[in-house]
């Protein structure tokens, strides 16, 4: 597991002022003390507390598959809620 490269944090927003849609979604991957990869997702209305989910994975491939599945789902937001998520730039 040592030497595995984690993806950069991902920040997404879906905004439509006319329809009062203000959503944010973030995905952050990191290592815990036991060398497991922890993927934390946070989502909700901008300005509200929102929700969070944390999942741990034994290998980088499993974590990447999980993140890819989340991003596929966010990619269908325009069909589901009428507004597409757009990526935000995250300062290093």
mmCIF file with all atom_site columns, C-alpha atoms in Angstrom:
data_model
loop_
_atom_site.group_PDB
_atom_site.id
_atom_site.type_symbol
_atom_site.label_atom_id
_atom_site.label_alt_id
_atom_site.label_comp_id
_atom_site.label_asym_id
_atom_site.label_entity_id
_atom_site.label_seq_id
_atom_site.pdbx_PDB_ins_code
_atom_site.Cartn_x
_atom_site.Cartn_y
_atom_site.Cartn_z
_atom_site.occupancy
_atom_site.B_iso_or_equiv
_atom_site.pdbx_formal_charge
_atom_site.auth_seq_id
_atom_site.auth_comp_id
_atom_site.auth_asym_id
_atom_site.auth_atom_id
_atom_site.pdbx_PDB_model_num
ATOM 1  C CA . UNK A 1 1  ? 0.000   0.000  0.000   1.00 0.00 ? 1  UNK A CA 1
ATOM 2  C CA . UNK A 1 2  ? 2.909   2.339  0.653   1.00 0.00 ? 2  UNK A CA 1
ATOM 3  C CA . UNK A 1 3  ? 3.653   4.455  -2.378  1.00 0.00 ? 3  UNK A CA 1
ATOM 4  C CA . UNK A 1 4  ? 0.076   4.352  -3.659  1.00 0.00 ? 4  UNK A CA 1
ATOM 5  C CA . UNK A 1 5  ? -0.940  7.619  -5.277  1.00 0.00 ? 5  UNK A CA 1
ATOM 6  C CA . UNK A 1 6  ? -4.247  9.038  -4.121  1.00 0.00 ? 6  UNK A CA 1
ATOM 7  C CA . UNK A 1 7  ? -6.432  11.190 -6.367  1.00 0.00 ? 7  UNK A CA 1
ATOM 8  C CA . UNK A 1 8  ? -6.638  14.916 -5.692  1.00 0.00 ? 8  UNK A CA 1
ATOM 9  C CA . UNK A 1 9  ? -9.665  16.202 -3.764  1.00 0.00 ? 9  UNK A CA 1
ATOM 10 C CA . UNK A 1 10 ? -12.695 16.705 -6.010  1.00 0.00 ? 10 UNK A CA 1
ATOM 11 C CA . UNK A 1 11 ? -15.146 19.585 -5.509  1.00 0.00 ? 11 UNK A CA 1
ATOM 12 C CA . UNK A 1 12 ? -18.342 19.828 -7.579  1.00 0.00 ? 12 UNK A CA 1
ATOM 13 C CA . UNK A 1 13 ? -21.170 22.377 -7.641  1.00 0.00 ? 13 UNK A CA 1
ATOM 14 C CA . UNK A 1 14 ? -24.606 22.437 -9.238  1.00 0.00 ? 14 UNK A CA 1
ATOM 15 C CA . UNK A 1 15 ? -26.101 25.927 -9.287  1.00 0.00 ? 15 UNK A CA 1
ATOM 16 C CA . UNK A 1 16 ? -29.334 27.279 -10.751 1.00 0.00 ? 16 UNK A CA 1
ATOM 17 C CA . UNK A 1 17 ? -30.467 30.514 -9.108  1.00 0.00 ? 17 UNK A CA 1
ATOM 18 C CA . UNK A 1 18 ? -33.767 30.580 -10.995 1.00 0.00 ? 18 UNK A CA 1
ATOM 19 C CA . UNK A 1 19 ? -34.774 27.175 -9.629  1.00 0.00 ? 19 UNK A CA 1
ATOM 20 C CA . UNK A 1 20 ? -33.110 27.714 -6.226  1.00 0.00 ? 20 UNK A CA 1
ATOM 21 C CA . UNK A 1 21 ? -30.681 24.824 -6.663  1.00 0.00 ? 21 UNK A CA 1
ATOM 22 C CA . UNK A 1 22 ? -27.437 25.283 -4.704  1.00 0.00 ? 22 UNK A CA 1
ATOM 23 C CA . UNK A 1 23 ? -25.669 21.919 -4.311  1.00 0.00 ? 23 UNK A CA 1
ATOM 24 C CA . UNK A 1 24 ? -22.106 20.991 -3.494  1.00 0.00 ? 24 UNK A CA 1
ATOM 25 C CA . UNK A 1 25 ? -20.354 17.615 -3.536  1.00 0.00 ? 25 UNK A CA 1
ATOM 26 C CA . UNK A 1 26 ? -16.806 16.796 -2.436  1.00 0.00 ? 26 UNK A CA 1
ATOM 27 C CA . UNK A 1 27 ? -14.670 13.658 -2.471  1.00 0.00 ? 27 UNK A CA 1
ATOM 28 C CA . UNK A 1 28 ? -11.412 13.350 -0.507  1.00 0.00 ? 28 UNK A CA 1
ATOM 29 C CA . UNK A 1 29 ? -9.194  10.271 -0.295  1.00 0.00 ? 29 UNK A CA 1
ATOM 30 C CA . UNK A 1 30 ? -6.519  9.785  2.373   1.00 0.00 ? 30 UNK A CA 1
ATOM 31 C CA . UNK A 1 31 ? -4.664  7.094  4.310   1.00 0.00 ? 31 UNK A CA 1
ATOM 32 C CA . UNK A 1 32 ? -5.579  6.177  7.875   1.00 0.00 ? 32 UNK A CA 1
ATOM 33 C CA . UNK A 1 33 ? -3.190  4.922  10.561  1.00 0.00 ? 33 UNK A CA 1
ATOM 34 C CA . UNK A 1 34 ? -3.565  1.334  9.361   1.00 0.00 ? 34 UNK A CA 1
ATOM 35 C CA . UNK A 1 35 ? -2.637  2.143  5.719   1.00 0.00 ? 35 UNK A CA 1
ATOM 36 C CA . UNK A 1 36 ? -6.197  1.749  4.526   1.00 0.00 ? 36 UNK A CA 1
ATOM 37 C CA . UNK A 1 37 ? -7.508  4.228  1.982   1.00 0.00 ? 37 UNK A CA 1
ATOM 38 C CA . UNK A 1 38 ? -10.354 6.283  3.408   1.00 0.00 ? 38 UNK A CA 1
ATOM 39 C CA . UNK A 1 39 ? -12.715 8.011  0.971   1.00 0.00 ? 39 UNK A CA 1
ATOM 40 C CA . UNK A 1 40 ? -14.860 10.756 2.487   1.00 0.00 ? 40 UNK A CA 1
ATOM 41 C CA . UNK A 1 41 ? -17.770 12.172 0.518   1.00 0.00 ? 41 UNK A CA 1
ATOM 42 C CA . UNK A 1 42 ? -19.702 15.263 1.594   1.00 0.00 ? 42 UNK A CA 1
ATOM 43 C CA . UNK A 1 43 ? -22.798 16.630 -0.086  1.00 0.00 ? 43 UNK A CA 1
ATOM 44 C CA . UNK A 1 44 ? -25.709 18.927 0.452   1.00 0.00 ? 44 UNK A CA 1
ATOM 45 C CA . UNK A 1 45 ? -27.116 22.378 -0.058  1.00 0.00 ? 45 UNK A CA 1
ATOM 46 C CA . UNK A 1 46 ? -24.535 25.161 -0.060  1.00 0.00 ? 46 UNK A CA 1
ATOM 47 C CA . UNK A 1 47 ? -24.681 26.976 3.262   1.00 0.00 ? 47 UNK A CA 1
ATOM 48 C CA . UNK A 1 48 ? -26.283 24.045 5.090   1.00 0.00 ? 48 UNK A CA 1
ATOM 49 C CA . UNK A 1 49 ? -24.560 21.417 7.207   1.00 0.00 ? 49 UNK A CA 1
ATOM 50 C CA . UNK A 1 50 ? -25.060 18.661 4.629   1.00 0.00 ? 50 UNK A CA 1
ATOM 51 C CA . UNK A 1 51 ? -24.242 14.989 4.952   1.00 0.00 ? 51 UNK A CA 1
ATOM 52 C CA . UNK A 1 52 ? -21.078 12.895 4.912   1.00 0.00 ? 52 UNK A CA 1
ATOM 53 C CA . UNK A 1 53 ? -20.105 9.307  4.327   1.00 0.00 ? 53 UNK A CA 1
ATOM 54 C CA . UNK A 1 54 ? -16.745 7.642  4.989   1.00 0.00 ? 54 UNK A CA 1
ATOM 55 C CA . UNK A 1 55 ? -15.665 4.328  3.475   1.00 0.00 ? 55 UNK A CA 1
ATOM 56 C CA . UNK A 1 56 ? -12.377 2.476  3.903   1.00 0.00 ? 56 UNK A CA 1
ATOM 57 C CA . UNK A 1 57 ? -10.690 0.315  1.255   1.00 0.00 ? 57 UNK A CA 1
ATOM 58 C CA . UNK A 1 58 ? -7.791  -2.148 1.380   1.00 0.00 ? 58 UNK A CA 1
ATOM 59 C CA . UNK A 1 59 ? -6.402  -1.247 -2.041  1.00 0.00 ? 59 UNK A CA 1
ATOM 60 C CA . UNK A 1 60 ? -6.171  1.745  -4.325  1.00 0.00 ? 60 UNK A CA 1
ATOM 61 C CA . UNK A 1 61 ? -8.055  0.057  -7.180  1.00 0.00 ? 61 UNK A CA 1
ATOM 62 C CA . UNK A 1 62 ? -11.166 -0.464 -5.048  1.00 0.00 ? 62 UNK A CA 1
ATOM 63 C CA . UNK A 1 63 ? -11.098 3.147  -3.892  1.00 0.00 ? 63 UNK A CA 1
ATOM 64 C CA . UNK A 1 64 ? -10.694 4.363  -7.481  1.00 0.00 ? 64 UNK A CA 1
ATOM 65 C CA . UNK A 1 65 ? -13.644 2.214  -8.644  1.00 0.00 ? 65 UNK A CA 1
ATOM 66 C CA . UNK A 1 66 ? -15.782 3.662  -5.842  1.00 0.00 ? 66 UNK A CA 1
ATOM 67 C CA . UNK A 1 67 ? -14.816 7.244  -6.749  1.00 0.00 ? 67 UNK A CA 1
ATOM 68 C CA . UNK A 1 68 ? -15.460 6.563  -10.443 1.00 0.00 ? 68 UNK A CA 1
ATOM 69 C CA . UNK A 1 69 ? -18.943 5.228  -9.605  1.00 0.00 ? 69 UNK A CA 1
ATOM 70 C CA . UNK A 1 70 ? -19.707 8.379  -7.607  1.00 0.00 ? 70 UNK A CA 1
ATOM 71 C CA . UNK A 1 71 ? -18.552 10.581 -10.482 1.00 0.00 ? 71 UNK A CA 1
ATOM 72 C CA . UNK A 1 72 ? -20.668 8.607  -12.981 1.00 0.00 ? 72 UNK A CA 1
ATOM 73 C CA . UNK A 1 73 ? -23.707 9.244  -10.787 1.00 0.00 ? 73 UNK A CA 1
ATOM 74 C CA . UNK A 1 74 ? -22.903 12.973 -10.500 1.00 0.00 ? 74 UNK A CA 1
ATOM 75 C CA . UNK A 1 75 ? -22.571 12.995 -14.300 1.00 0.00 ? 75 UNK A CA 1
ATOM 76 C CA . UNK A 1 76 ? -26.281 12.139 -14.626 1.00 0.00 ? 76 UNK A CA 1
ATOM 77 C CA . UNK A 1 77 ? -27.368 15.077 -12.442 1.00 0.00 ? 77 UNK A CA 1
ATOM 78 C CA . UNK A 1 78 ? -28.544 17.136 -15.410 1.00 0.00 ? 78 UNK A CA 1
ATOM 79 C CA . UNK A 1 79 ? -31.071 14.428 -16.314 1.00 0.00 ? 79 UNK A CA 1
ATOM 80 C CA . UNK A 1 80 ? -32.169 13.965 -12.698 1.00 0.00 ? 80 UNK A CA 1
ATOM 81 C CA . UNK A 1 81 ? -32.235 17.490 -11.237 1.00 0.00 ? 81 UNK A CA 1
ATOM 82 C CA . UNK A 1 82 ? -31.957 19.639 -14.355 1.00 0.00 ? 82 UNK A CA 1
ATOM 83 C CA . UNK A 1 83 ? -28.548 21.107 -13.522 1.00 0.00 ? 83 UNK A CA 1
ATOM 84 C CA . UNK A 1 84 ? -25.132 19.633 -14.265 1.00 0.00 ? 84 UNK A CA 1
ATOM 85 C CA . UNK A 1 85 ? -22.385 19.562 -11.647 1.00 0.00 ? 85 UNK A CA 1
ATOM 86 C CA . UNK A 1 86 ? -19.305 21.556 -12.596 1.00 0.00 ? 86 UNK A CA 1
ATOM 87 C CA . UNK A 1 87 ? -15.849 21.009 -11.105 1.00 0.00 ? 87 UNK A CA 1
ATOM 88 C CA . UNK A 1 88 ? -14.336 23.665 -8.872  1.00 0.00 ? 88 UNK A CA 1
ATOM 89 C CA . UNK A 1 89 ? -10.626 24.332 -8.730  1.00 0.00 ? 89 UNK A CA 1
ATOM 90 C CA . UNK A 1 90 ? -9.145  23.374 -5.388  1.00 0.00 ? 90 UNK A CA 1
ATOM 91 C CA . UNK A 1 91 ? -6.106  25.261 -4.130  1.00 0.00 ? 91 UNK A CA 1
ATOM 92 C CA . UNK A 1 92 ? -3.220  22.945 -3.143  1.00 0.00 ? 92 UNK A CA 1
#
